[in-house]
PDB file of C-alpha atoms in Angstrom:
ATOM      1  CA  UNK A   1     -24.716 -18.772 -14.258  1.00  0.00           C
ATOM      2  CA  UNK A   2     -21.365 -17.372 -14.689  1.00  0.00           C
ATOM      3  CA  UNK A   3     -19.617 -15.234 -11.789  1.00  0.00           C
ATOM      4  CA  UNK A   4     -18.167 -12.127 -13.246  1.00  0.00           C
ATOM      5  CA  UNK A   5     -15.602 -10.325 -11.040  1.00  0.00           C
ATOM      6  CA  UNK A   6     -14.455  -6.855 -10.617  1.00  0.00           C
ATOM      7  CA  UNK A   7     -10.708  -8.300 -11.314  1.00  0.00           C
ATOM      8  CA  UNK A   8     -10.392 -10.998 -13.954  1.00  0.00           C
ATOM      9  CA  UNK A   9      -8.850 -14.069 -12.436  1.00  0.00           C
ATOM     10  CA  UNK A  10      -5.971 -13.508 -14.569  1.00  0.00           C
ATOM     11  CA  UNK A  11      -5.122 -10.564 -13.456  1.00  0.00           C
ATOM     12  CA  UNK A  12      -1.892  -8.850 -12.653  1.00  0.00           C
ATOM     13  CA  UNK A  13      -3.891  -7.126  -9.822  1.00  0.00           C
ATOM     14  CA  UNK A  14      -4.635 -10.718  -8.253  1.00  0.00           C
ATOM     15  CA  UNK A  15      -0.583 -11.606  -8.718  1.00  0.00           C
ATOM     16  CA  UNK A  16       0.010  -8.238  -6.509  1.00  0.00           C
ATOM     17  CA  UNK A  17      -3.073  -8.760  -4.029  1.00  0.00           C
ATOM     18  CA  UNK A  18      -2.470 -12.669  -3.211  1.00  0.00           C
ATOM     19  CA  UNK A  19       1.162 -12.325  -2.239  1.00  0.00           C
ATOM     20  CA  UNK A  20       1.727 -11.451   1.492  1.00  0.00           C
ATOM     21  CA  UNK A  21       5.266 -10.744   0.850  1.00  0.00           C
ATOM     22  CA  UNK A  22       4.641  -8.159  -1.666  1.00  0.00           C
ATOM     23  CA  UNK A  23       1.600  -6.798   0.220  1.00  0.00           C
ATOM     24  CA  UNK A  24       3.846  -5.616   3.289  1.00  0.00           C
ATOM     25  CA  UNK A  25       6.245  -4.115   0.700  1.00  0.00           C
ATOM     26  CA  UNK A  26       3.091  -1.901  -0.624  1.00  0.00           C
ATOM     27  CA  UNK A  27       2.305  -0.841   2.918  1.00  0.00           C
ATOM     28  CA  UNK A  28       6.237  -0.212   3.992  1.00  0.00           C
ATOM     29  CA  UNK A  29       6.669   2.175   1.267  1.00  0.00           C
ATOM     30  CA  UNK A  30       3.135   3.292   1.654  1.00  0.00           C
ATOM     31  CA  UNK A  31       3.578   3.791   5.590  1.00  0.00           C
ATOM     32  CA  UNK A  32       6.947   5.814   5.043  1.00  0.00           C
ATOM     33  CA  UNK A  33       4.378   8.573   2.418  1.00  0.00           C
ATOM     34  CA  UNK A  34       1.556   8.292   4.702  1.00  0.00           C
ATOM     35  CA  UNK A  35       3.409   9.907   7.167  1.00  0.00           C
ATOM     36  CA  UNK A  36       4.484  12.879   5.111  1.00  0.00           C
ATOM     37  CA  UNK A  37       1.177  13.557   3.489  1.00  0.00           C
ATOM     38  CA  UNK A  38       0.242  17.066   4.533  1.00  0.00           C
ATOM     39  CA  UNK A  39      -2.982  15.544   4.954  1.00  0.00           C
ATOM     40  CA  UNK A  40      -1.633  12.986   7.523  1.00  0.00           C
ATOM     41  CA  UNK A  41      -3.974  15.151  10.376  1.00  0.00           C
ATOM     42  CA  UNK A  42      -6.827  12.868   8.906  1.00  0.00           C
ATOM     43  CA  UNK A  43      -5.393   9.869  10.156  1.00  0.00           C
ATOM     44  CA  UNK A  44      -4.640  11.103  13.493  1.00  0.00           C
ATOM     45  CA  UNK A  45      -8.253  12.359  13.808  1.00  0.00           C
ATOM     46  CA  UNK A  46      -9.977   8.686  14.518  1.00  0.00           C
ATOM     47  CA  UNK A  47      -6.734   7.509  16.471  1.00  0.00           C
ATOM     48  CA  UNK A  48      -6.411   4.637  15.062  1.00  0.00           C
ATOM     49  CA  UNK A  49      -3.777   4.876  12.407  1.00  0.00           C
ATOM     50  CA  UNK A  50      -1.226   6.042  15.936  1.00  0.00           C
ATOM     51  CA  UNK A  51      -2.433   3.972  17.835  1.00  0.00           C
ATOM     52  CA  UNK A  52      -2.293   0.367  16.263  1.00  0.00           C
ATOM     53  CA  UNK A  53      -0.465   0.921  13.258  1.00  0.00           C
ATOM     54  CA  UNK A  54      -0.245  -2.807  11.844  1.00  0.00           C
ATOM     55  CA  UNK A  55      -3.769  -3.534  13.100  1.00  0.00           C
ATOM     56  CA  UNK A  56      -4.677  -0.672  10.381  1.00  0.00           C
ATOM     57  CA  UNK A  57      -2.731  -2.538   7.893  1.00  0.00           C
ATOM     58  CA  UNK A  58      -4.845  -5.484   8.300  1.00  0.00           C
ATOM     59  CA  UNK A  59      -8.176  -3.592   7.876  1.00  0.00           C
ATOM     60  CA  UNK A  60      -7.205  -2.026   4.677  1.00  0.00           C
ATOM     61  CA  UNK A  61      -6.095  -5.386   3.467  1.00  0.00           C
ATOM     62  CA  UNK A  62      -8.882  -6.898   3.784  1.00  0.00           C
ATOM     63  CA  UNK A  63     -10.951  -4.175   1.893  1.00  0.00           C
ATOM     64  CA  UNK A  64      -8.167  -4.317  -0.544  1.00  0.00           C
ATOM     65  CA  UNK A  65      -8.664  -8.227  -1.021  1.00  0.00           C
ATOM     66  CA  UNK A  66     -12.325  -8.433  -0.852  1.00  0.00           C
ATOM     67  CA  UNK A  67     -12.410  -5.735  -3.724  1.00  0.00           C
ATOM     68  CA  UNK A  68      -9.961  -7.720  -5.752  1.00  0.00           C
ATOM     69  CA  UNK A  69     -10.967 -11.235  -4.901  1.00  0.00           C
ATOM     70  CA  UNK A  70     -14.975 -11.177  -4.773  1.00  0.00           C
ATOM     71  CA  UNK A  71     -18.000 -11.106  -6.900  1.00  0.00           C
ATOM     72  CA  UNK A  72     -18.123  -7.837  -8.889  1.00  0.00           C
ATOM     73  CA  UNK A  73     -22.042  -7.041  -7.125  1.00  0.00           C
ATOM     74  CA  UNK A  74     -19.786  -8.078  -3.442  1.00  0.00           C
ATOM     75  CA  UNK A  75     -16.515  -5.669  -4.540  1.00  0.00           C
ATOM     76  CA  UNK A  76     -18.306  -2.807  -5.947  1.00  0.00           C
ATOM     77  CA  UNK A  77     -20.332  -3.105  -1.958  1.00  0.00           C
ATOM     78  CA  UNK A  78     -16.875  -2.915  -0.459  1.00  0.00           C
ATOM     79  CA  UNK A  79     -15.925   0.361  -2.445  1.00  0.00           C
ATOM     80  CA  UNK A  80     -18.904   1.955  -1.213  1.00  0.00           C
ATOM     81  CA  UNK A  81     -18.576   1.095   2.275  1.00  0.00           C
ATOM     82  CA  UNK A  82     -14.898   2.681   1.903  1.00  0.00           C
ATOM     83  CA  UNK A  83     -16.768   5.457   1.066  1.00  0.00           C
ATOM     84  CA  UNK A  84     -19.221   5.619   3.464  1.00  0.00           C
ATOM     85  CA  UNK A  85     -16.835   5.477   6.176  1.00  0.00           C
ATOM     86  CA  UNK A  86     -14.869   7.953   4.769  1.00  0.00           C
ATOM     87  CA  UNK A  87     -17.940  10.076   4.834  1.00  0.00           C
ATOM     88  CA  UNK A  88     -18.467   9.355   8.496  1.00  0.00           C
ATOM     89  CA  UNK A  89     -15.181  10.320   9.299  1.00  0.00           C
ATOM     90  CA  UNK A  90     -15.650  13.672   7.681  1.00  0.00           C
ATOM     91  CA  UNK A  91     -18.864  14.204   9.004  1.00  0.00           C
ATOM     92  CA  UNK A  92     -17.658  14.042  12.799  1.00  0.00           C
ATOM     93  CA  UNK A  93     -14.943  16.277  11.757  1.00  0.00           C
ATOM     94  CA  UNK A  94     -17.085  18.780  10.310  1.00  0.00           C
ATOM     95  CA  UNK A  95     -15.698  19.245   7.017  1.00  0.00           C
ATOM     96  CA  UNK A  96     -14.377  17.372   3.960  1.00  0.00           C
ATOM     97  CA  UNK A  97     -11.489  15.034   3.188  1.00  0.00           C
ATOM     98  CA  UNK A  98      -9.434  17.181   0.412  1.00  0.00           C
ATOM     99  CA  UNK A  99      -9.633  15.489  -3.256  1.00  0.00           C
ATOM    100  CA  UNK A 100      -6.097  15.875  -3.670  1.00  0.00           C
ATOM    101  CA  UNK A 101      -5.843  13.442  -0.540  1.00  0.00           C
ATOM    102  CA  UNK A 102      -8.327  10.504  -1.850  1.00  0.00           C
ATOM    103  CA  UNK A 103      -6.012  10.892  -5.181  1.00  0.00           C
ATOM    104  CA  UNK A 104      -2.716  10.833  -3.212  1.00  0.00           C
ATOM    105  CA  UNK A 105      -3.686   7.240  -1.461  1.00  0.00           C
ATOM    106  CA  UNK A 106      -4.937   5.580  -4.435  1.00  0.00           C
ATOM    107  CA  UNK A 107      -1.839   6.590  -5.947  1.00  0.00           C
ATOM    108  CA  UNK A 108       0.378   5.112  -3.588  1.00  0.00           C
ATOM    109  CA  UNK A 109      -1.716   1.685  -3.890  1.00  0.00           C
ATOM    110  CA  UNK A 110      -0.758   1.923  -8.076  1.00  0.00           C
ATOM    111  CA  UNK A 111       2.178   3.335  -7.299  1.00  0.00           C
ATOM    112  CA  UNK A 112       3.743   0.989  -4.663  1.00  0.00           C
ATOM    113  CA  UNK A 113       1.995  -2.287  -6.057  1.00  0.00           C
ATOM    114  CA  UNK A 114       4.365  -1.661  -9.055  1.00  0.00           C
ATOM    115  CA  UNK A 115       7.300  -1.149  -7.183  1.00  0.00           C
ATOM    116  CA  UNK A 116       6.712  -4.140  -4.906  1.00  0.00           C
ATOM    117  CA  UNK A 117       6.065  -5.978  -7.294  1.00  0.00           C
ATOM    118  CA  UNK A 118       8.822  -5.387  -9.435  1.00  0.00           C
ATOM    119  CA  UNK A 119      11.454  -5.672  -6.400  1.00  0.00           C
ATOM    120  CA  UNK A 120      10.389  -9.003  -5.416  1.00  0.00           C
ATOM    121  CA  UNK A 121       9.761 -10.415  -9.062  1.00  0.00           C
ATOM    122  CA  UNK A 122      10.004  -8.505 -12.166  1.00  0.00           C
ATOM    123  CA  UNK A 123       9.164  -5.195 -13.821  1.00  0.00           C
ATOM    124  CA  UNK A 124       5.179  -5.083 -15.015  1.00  0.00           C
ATOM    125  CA  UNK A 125       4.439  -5.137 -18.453  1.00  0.00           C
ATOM    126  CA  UNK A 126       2.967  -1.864 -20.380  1.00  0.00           C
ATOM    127  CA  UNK A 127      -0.381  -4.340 -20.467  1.00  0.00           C
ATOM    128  CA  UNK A 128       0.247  -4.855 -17.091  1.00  0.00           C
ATOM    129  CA  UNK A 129       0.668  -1.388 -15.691  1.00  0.00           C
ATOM    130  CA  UNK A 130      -2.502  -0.347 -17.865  1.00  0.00           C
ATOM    131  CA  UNK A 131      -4.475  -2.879 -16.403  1.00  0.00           C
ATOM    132  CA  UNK A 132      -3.439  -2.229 -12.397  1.00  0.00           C
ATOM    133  CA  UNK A 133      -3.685   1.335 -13.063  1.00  0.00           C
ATOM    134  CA  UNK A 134      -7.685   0.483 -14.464  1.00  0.00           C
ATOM    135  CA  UNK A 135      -8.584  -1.282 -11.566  1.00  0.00           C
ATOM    136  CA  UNK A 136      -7.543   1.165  -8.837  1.00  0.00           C
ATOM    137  CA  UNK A 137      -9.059   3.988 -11.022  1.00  0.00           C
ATOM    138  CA  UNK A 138     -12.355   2.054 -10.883  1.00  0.00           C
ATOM    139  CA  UNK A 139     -12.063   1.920  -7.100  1.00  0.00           C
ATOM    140  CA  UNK A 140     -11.739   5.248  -6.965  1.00  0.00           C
ATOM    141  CA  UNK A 141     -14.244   6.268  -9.163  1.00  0.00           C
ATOM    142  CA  UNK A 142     -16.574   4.040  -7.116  1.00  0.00           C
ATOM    143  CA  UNK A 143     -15.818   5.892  -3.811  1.00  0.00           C
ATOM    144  CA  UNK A 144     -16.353   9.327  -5.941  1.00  0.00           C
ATOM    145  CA  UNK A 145     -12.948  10.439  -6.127  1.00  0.00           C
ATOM    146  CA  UNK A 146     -13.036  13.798  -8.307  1.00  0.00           C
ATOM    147  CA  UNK A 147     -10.379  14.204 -11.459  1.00  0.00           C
ATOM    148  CA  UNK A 148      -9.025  10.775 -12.074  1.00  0.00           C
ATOM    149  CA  UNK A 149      -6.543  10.706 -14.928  1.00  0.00           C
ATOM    150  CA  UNK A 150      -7.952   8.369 -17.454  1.00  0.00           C
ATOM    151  CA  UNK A 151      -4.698   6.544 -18.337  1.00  0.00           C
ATOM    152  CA  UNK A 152      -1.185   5.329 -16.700  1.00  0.00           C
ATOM    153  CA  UNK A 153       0.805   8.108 -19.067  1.00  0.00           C
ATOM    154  CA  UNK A 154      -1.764  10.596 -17.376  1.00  0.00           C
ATOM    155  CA  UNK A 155      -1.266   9.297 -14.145  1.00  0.00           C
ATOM    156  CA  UNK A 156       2.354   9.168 -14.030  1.00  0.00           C
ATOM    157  CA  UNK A 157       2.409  12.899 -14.714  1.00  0.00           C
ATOM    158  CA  UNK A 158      -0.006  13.522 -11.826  1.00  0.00           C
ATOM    159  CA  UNK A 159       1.480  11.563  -9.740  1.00  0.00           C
ATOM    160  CA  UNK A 160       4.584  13.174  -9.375  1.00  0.00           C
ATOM    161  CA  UNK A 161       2.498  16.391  -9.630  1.00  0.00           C
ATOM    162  CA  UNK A 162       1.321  15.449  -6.231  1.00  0.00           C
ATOM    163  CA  UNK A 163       4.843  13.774  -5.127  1.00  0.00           C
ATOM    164  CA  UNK A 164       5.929  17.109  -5.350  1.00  0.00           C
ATOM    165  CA  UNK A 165       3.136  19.038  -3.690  1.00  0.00           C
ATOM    166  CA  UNK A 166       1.795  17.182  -0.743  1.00  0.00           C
ATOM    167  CA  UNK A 167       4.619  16.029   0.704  1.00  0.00           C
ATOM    168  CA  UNK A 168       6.245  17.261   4.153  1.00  0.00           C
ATOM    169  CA  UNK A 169       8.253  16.613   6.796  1.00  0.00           C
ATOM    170  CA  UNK A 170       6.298  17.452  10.453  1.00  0.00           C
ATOM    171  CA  UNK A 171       5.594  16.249  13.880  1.00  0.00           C
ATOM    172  CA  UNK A 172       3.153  14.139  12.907  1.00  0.00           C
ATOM    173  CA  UNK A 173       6.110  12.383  11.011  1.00  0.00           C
ATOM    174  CA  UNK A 174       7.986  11.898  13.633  1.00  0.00           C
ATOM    175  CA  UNK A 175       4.899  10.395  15.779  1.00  0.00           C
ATOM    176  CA  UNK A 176       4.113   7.977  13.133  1.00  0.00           C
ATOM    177  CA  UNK A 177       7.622   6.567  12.655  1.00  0.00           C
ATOM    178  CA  UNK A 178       7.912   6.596  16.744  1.00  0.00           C
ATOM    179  CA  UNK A 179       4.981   4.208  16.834  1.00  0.00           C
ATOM    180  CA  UNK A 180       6.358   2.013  13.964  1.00  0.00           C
ATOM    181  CA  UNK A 181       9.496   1.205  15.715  1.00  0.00           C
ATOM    182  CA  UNK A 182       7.477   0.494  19.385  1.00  0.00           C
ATOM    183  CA  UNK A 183       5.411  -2.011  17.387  1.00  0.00           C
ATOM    184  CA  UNK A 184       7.944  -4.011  15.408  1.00  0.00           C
ATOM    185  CA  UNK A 185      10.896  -2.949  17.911  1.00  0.00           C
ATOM    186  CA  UNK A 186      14.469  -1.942  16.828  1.00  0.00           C
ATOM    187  CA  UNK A 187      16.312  -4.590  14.288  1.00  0.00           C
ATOM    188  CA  UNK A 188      12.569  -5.366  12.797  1.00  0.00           C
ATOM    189  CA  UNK A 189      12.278  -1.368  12.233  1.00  0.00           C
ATOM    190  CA  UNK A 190      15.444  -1.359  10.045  1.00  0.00           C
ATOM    191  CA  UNK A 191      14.097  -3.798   7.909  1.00  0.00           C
ATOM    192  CA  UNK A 192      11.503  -1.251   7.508  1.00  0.00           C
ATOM    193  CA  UNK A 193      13.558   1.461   7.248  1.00  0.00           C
ATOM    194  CA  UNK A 194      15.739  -0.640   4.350  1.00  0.00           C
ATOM    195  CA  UNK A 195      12.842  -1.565   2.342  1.00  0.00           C
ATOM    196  CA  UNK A 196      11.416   1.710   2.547  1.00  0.00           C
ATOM    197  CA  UNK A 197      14.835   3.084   1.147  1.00  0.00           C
ATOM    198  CA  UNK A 198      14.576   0.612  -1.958  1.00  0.00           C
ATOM    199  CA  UNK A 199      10.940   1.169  -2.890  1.00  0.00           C
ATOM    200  CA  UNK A 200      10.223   4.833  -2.320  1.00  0.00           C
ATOM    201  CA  UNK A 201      10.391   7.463  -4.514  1.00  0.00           C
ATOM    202  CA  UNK A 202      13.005  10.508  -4.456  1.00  0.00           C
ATOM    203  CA  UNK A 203      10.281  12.854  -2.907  1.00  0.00           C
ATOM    204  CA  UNK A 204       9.787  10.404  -0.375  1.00  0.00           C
ATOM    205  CA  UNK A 205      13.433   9.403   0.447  1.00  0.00           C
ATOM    206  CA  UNK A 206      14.803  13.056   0.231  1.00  0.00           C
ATOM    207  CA  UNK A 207      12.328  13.924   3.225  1.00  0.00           C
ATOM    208  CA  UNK A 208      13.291  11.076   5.738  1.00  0.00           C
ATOM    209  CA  UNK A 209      16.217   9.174   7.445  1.00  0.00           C
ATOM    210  CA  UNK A 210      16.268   6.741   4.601  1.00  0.00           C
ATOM    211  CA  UNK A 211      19.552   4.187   4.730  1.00  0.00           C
ATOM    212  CA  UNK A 212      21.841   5.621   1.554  1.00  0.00           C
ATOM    213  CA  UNK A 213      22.785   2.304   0.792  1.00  0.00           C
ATOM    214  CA  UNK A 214      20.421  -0.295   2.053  1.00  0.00           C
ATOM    215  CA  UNK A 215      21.886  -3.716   2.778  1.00  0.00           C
ATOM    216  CA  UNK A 216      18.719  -5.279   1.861  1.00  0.00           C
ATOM    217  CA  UNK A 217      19.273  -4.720  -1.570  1.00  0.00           C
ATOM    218  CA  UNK A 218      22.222  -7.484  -1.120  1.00  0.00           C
ATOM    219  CA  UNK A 219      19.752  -9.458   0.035  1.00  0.00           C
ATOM    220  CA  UNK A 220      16.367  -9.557  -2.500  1.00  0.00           C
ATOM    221  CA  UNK A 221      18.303 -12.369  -4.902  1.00  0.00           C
ATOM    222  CA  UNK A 222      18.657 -14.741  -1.607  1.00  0.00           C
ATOM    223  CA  UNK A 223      15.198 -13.956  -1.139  1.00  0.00           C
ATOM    224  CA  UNK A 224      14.176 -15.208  -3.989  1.00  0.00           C
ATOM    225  CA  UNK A 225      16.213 -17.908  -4.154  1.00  0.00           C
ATOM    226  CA  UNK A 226      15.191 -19.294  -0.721  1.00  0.00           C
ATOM    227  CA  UNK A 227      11.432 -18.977  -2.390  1.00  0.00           C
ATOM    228  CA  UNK A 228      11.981 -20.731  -4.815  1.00  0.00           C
ATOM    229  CA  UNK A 229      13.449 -23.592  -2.497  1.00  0.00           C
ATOM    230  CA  UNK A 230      10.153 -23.622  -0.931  1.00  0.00           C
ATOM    231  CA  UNK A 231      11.740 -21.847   2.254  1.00  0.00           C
ATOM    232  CA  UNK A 232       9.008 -18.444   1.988  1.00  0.00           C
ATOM    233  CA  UNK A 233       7.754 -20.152   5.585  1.00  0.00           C
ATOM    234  CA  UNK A 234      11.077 -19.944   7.403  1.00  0.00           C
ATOM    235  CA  UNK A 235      12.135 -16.590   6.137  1.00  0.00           C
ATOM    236  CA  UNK A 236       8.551 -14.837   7.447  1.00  0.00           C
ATOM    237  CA  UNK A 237       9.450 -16.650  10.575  1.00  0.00           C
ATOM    238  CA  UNK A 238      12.366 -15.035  11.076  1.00  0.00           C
ATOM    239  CA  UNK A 239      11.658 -11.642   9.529  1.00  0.00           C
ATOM    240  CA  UNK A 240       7.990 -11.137  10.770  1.00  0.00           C
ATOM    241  CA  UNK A 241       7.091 -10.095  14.292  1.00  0.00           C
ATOM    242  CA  UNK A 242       5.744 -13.531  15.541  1.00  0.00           C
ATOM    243  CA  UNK A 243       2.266 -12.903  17.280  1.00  0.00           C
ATOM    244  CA  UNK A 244       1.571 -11.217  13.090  1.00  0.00           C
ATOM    245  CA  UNK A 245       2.411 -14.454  11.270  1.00  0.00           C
ATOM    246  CA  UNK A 246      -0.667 -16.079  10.794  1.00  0.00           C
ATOM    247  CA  UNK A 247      -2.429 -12.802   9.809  1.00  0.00           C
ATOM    248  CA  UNK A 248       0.373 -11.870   7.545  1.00  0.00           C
ATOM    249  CA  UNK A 249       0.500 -15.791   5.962  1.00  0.00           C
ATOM    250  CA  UNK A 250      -3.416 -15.566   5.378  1.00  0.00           C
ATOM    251  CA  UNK A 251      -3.205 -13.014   2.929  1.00  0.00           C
ATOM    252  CA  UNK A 252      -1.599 -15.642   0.550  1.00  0.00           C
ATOM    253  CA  UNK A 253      -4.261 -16.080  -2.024  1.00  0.00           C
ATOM    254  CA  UNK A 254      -2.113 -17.177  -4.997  1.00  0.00           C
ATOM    255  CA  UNK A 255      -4.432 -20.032  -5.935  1.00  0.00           C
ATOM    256  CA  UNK A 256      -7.846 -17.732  -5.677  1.00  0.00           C
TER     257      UNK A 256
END
């Protein structure tokens, strides 16, 4: 009997998903939007987004993997567990998760899985971008997200419909960013800071402390050099906070 997945294993998706590196470049840019969405209060309700921001990372990783690795019949269960907690959540608040706010995280995930991608590698392909953009909309249409664009062109436009409408600068901001740099302390929140300067967008960048001129930029071709020396190891060592690195090296899954 075959196995039929909800991502072909030849997917661009499975490129994105099985690279750690690339994965904590989705969640740096994604962490610097998160924390202007006007919608942020959501995260703060449960506590834990403040209070262990990296241990949150992990969590949505996994769900993000599972989805993109497993069965179809095991990732289309995973969507609707996303769902169901996100129903929980807005049943002990007493009222309802905005649509505008499912849409604005699921287009950060298409949005910043493209960017990482393309800063640590290469630009996608138009076949490419159609076919992450198709997944994620599936994933959202699985956790009933309401008015999904039904194609990248479509989504681009909305997408910087909401860059330009949901975004703003407030205390929760600042509490979010405060928490950051206590967890990866000071030269380790730079780095942030620096990649979060090269892969945001201009709505984004315009409403933080973003470096100008990011050194790191200087530095993406060594990256990639040392990678392909077969030195990916030592350079997590150094950059990664150490008590992270065998959580951060198990979401390789470039041979899945």
């Amino acid at each position: 009997m075959t196995t039929t997945y909800f991502v072909k294993p030849d997917s661009i998706v499975r490129r994105i998903w099985g690279d750690a590196d690339v994965i904590l470049l989705v969640f740096a840019g994604s962490a610097a939007e998160f924390a202007l969405n006007k919608a942020v209060d959501w995260l703060f309700f449960t506590g834990k987004l403040p209070a262990d921001p990296i241990a949150r990372l992990f969590s949505t990783v996994r769900y993000a993997q599972e989805i993109v690795f497993a069965p179809e019949d095991r990732a289309r269960q995973a969507v609707h567990r996303m769902g169901a907690i996100h129903g929980g959540v807005e049943r002990q608040r007493g009222y309802a998760i905005p649509d505008w706010a499912y849409r604005d995280v699921l287009y950060m995930l298409i949005d910043y899985s493209e960017r990482a991608y393309a800063l640590l590698h290469r630009p996608l392909l138009p076949d490419e971008q159609n076919e992450l953009f198709t997944v994620f909309r599936a994933v959202g249409a699985g956790m009933g997200v309401a008015d999904l664009p039904t194609t990248y062109a479509d989504w681009q436009r909305d997408r910087q419909l909401h860059l330009d409408r949901d975004l703003a600068h407030s205390d929760f901001t600042d509490q979010l960013f405060a928490r950051y740099r206590e967890q990866l302390g000071s030269w380790r929140y730079n780095l942030l800071l620096q990649a979060q300067a090269l892969l945001v967008p201009r709505a984004v960048s315009e409403r933080l402390p973003l470096p100008q001129k990011p050194v790191l930029a200087q530095t993406i071709g060594l990256y990639r050099i040392l990678n392909g020396l077969g030195l990916r190891s030592v350079v997590q060592r150094v950059l990664l906070p150490t008590e992270y690195l065998d959580q951060i090296r198990a979401l390789d899954k470039r041979n899945s």
